[in-house]
Amino acid sequence: MKDLFELSSDGFNRHITALRKIHIYPTDTNLFHILTEHIPTAAGIKLCIDNGVVFEADSQGITPLHNIFSHSQHELADIIFSRAKEVFPHVRQQVFETFENIFVDCIKVDTPNVVNFLSYCLSSPDTFESYPIPRYAWMPSSSHLFKLSESRIFTPEVGTKFVWPGAELISIHALRFKLDLFSYSKTNFGVLDLLRTLKSPEIYSSPIIRVLLEYNWRRAREIYYAEAVLFVAFAVGFLLYASTALNQVFLYEVAVFVVNIVYAVLLLIEQFGRFKEYYLSDYWAATDTIRWVLIFVTIIFRWKYVDLEAPEDDPSLRAYNGMLGFIILIITFRMASYFRIFKETSKYSN
Amino acid sequence: MYSCLTHKLLLLFKGYFMRILIEVFKDIASFTLFTGVMIIGFGMIYYNQNNRNHFSLAIWRTYNAIYGNQIEEDYDTPVTMIFNVFISVLMNIILFNLIISFMANSFARVRENLVSSDAREKAYMLFKAIKYSQRFKYLDLRNTKCLKRKEVLEKGYMFIMRRANESDDIGSNTGLEDQLKTFSLSLNEMSGSIKTLEVKIGLLLEKQSYR
């Protein structure tokens, strides 16, 4: 093997062509494995695909993609993805099973070719005896329905869980590897982390990604609904404080102050330890910070310097009213951000 | 974020923005000539209507009538008139229309990436929710009502049901194409074997006829 690596490019190509059917016992590795593990280059990968070297998993369940990702050379994976039509149609189900561990890395490649690869990760489910896969069903407003199952077999039990009788022409596909959707799992959390900043918009249209987001959203939306309700209550409370005589009631003022402390503490806990990474890139967190700082300053300023009985042209009173106006502007702006949690105001299905 | 903003500001003043202005000035040369002829033409009408007094003023007022400038009488000196023409072309026509085209461009870009930008936002919200639930155990996503009632399994094969017209892009190569290939191969094999049979039968018939 060492001699092979020291050959000139012509000699190397000739030897590769001759060795394309090599299969090493007992590791079950082939030329694709050897090249991606020892000399991972674009030329080597192209040569393997051109010569029809089979994309296989070895006895340890390691595929050429695993080798490429272990070298952190995601651009080489893009070459395989760009030629997905030649590589993946003949890949066995057992090989697809091994992609469970590298799913995050596959998304990390972040090119439009990832969609080619993802399309091969879905196929028709295996059937159970003579139980047919339904062709017609009832589709609710959400265009994606999904179900997690322990096997790829479309059993009557799986069918009755999410396919309701109806007249709409449908298609049912099953993922070819297991997906770990536990909230903090490497796959789920890793993919969500990546999806925040992917550059290729095509990836978001992939059915797998859509379903992954939808699945997570169904678990998390209640947190956001609760947050929206609480914030609207706070906003109404503050509007009443700013525009009525309630700002003369000391207890009400203290209540606003305390609620504001709670918001500030929550925000600080949420952002704690990742200030540089996330805080500066999160516009809403920045808006919230300005809001709670301003509310503290305004209320303290009011207690110290403002006399509400003073004439209208009193500079302190004017400054106080100006600050209140600015806070209301920020609160209104922040309230508008909660539109994104309702499906009527969101383009992405939920 | 700040370095990105500085970079954009520098680009605004140094790079493509000035290039756009230069290109626009080049492109509107023929338009300016045509507008100039039209202004002189209409200015002549006003000049004749006004007993042929103050030709330059007639032209100036026609120009102002077109672009809606409200210039004070005190500024009607020849030098300020030239500046005013330049300013109204630059500010009222070019820059104002440029901002409209920039806005249209931004709008088109956002519309084009509407789904992906919405998905990015959703992914960010989910990421944040998981972070929350890690810090506050009572908000643990596994304990939400929806999950408890409908779904318990968290690792497995995902079955996806979609409308048939939306699923053209998935599984097309893995399923039907392979089946068709296998079918055409078996058809070829069958036709081959039928031909062989025909030849054999022919030979047998020939042998029988000789007997």
Coordinates of N, CA and C in Angstrom, one line a residue, chain A residues 24 34 47 60 65-66 69 77 92 116 118 134 153 211 217 223 280 289 315 323-324 329:
Chain A
I24 N -10.6 -6.3 1.3 CA -9.7 -6.9 2.3 C -10.4 -7.6 3.4
I34 N -9.9 2.7 1.8 CA -8.4 3.0 2.0 C -8.1 4.4 1.5
L47 N -12.0 9.3 -8.6 CA -11.6 8.1 -9.3 C -12.4 6.9 -8.8
Q60 N -16.7 -2.8 10.9 CA -17.0 -1.9 12.0 C -18.1 -1.0 11.8
L65 N -17.7 7.9 4.0 CA -18.1 9.2 4.6 C -17.7 9.4 6.0
H66 N -17.7 8.3 6.8 CA -17.2 8.3 8.2 C -15.8 8.7 8.2
F69 N -15.3 12.4 7.4 CA -15.7 13.3 8.5 C -14.8 13.2 9.7
A77 N -16.8 15.4 1.3 CA -18.1 14.8 1.3 C -19.0 15.4 0.3
R92 N -26.8 -0.5 0.2 CA -27.7 -1.4 0.9 C -28.3 -0.7 2.1
N116 N -29.4 16.3 -2.3 CA -29.3 15.1 -3.1 C -29.2 13.9 -2.2
L118 N -29.8 13.7 1.0 CA -31.0 13.5 1.9 C -32.2 12.8 1.2
P134 N -51.1 2.6 2.1 CA -52.3 3.4 1.6 C -51.8 4.4 0.6
I153 N -40.8 -1.3 9.0 CA -41.9 -2.0 8.4 C -43.2 -1.2 8.7
V211 N -39.4 17.9 8.8 CA -40.0 17.1 9.9 C -39.3 17.2 11.2
W217 N -40.7 21.5 17.2 CA -41.6 22.6 17.4 C -42.9 22.2 18.2
I223 N -44.0 26.3 25.4 CA -43.1 27.2 26.2 C -43.2 28.6 25.6
L280 N -24.6 38.7 21.2 CA -24.4 39.8 20.3 C -25.2 39.5 19.0
T289 N -32.6 43.5 26.7 CA -31.6 44.2 27.7 C -31.8 45.7 27.7
P315 N -38.4 70.0 33.4 CA -37.4 69.2 32.6 C -37.4 67.7 33.1
M323 N -38.6 58.9 28.4 CA -38.1 57.6 28.6 C -39.3 56.5 28.6
L324 N -40.4 56.9 29.1 CA -41.6 56.0 29.1 C -42.0 55.7 27.7
L329 N -42.2 52.0 23.0 CA -41.8 51.7 21.6 C -41.1 50.3 21.5

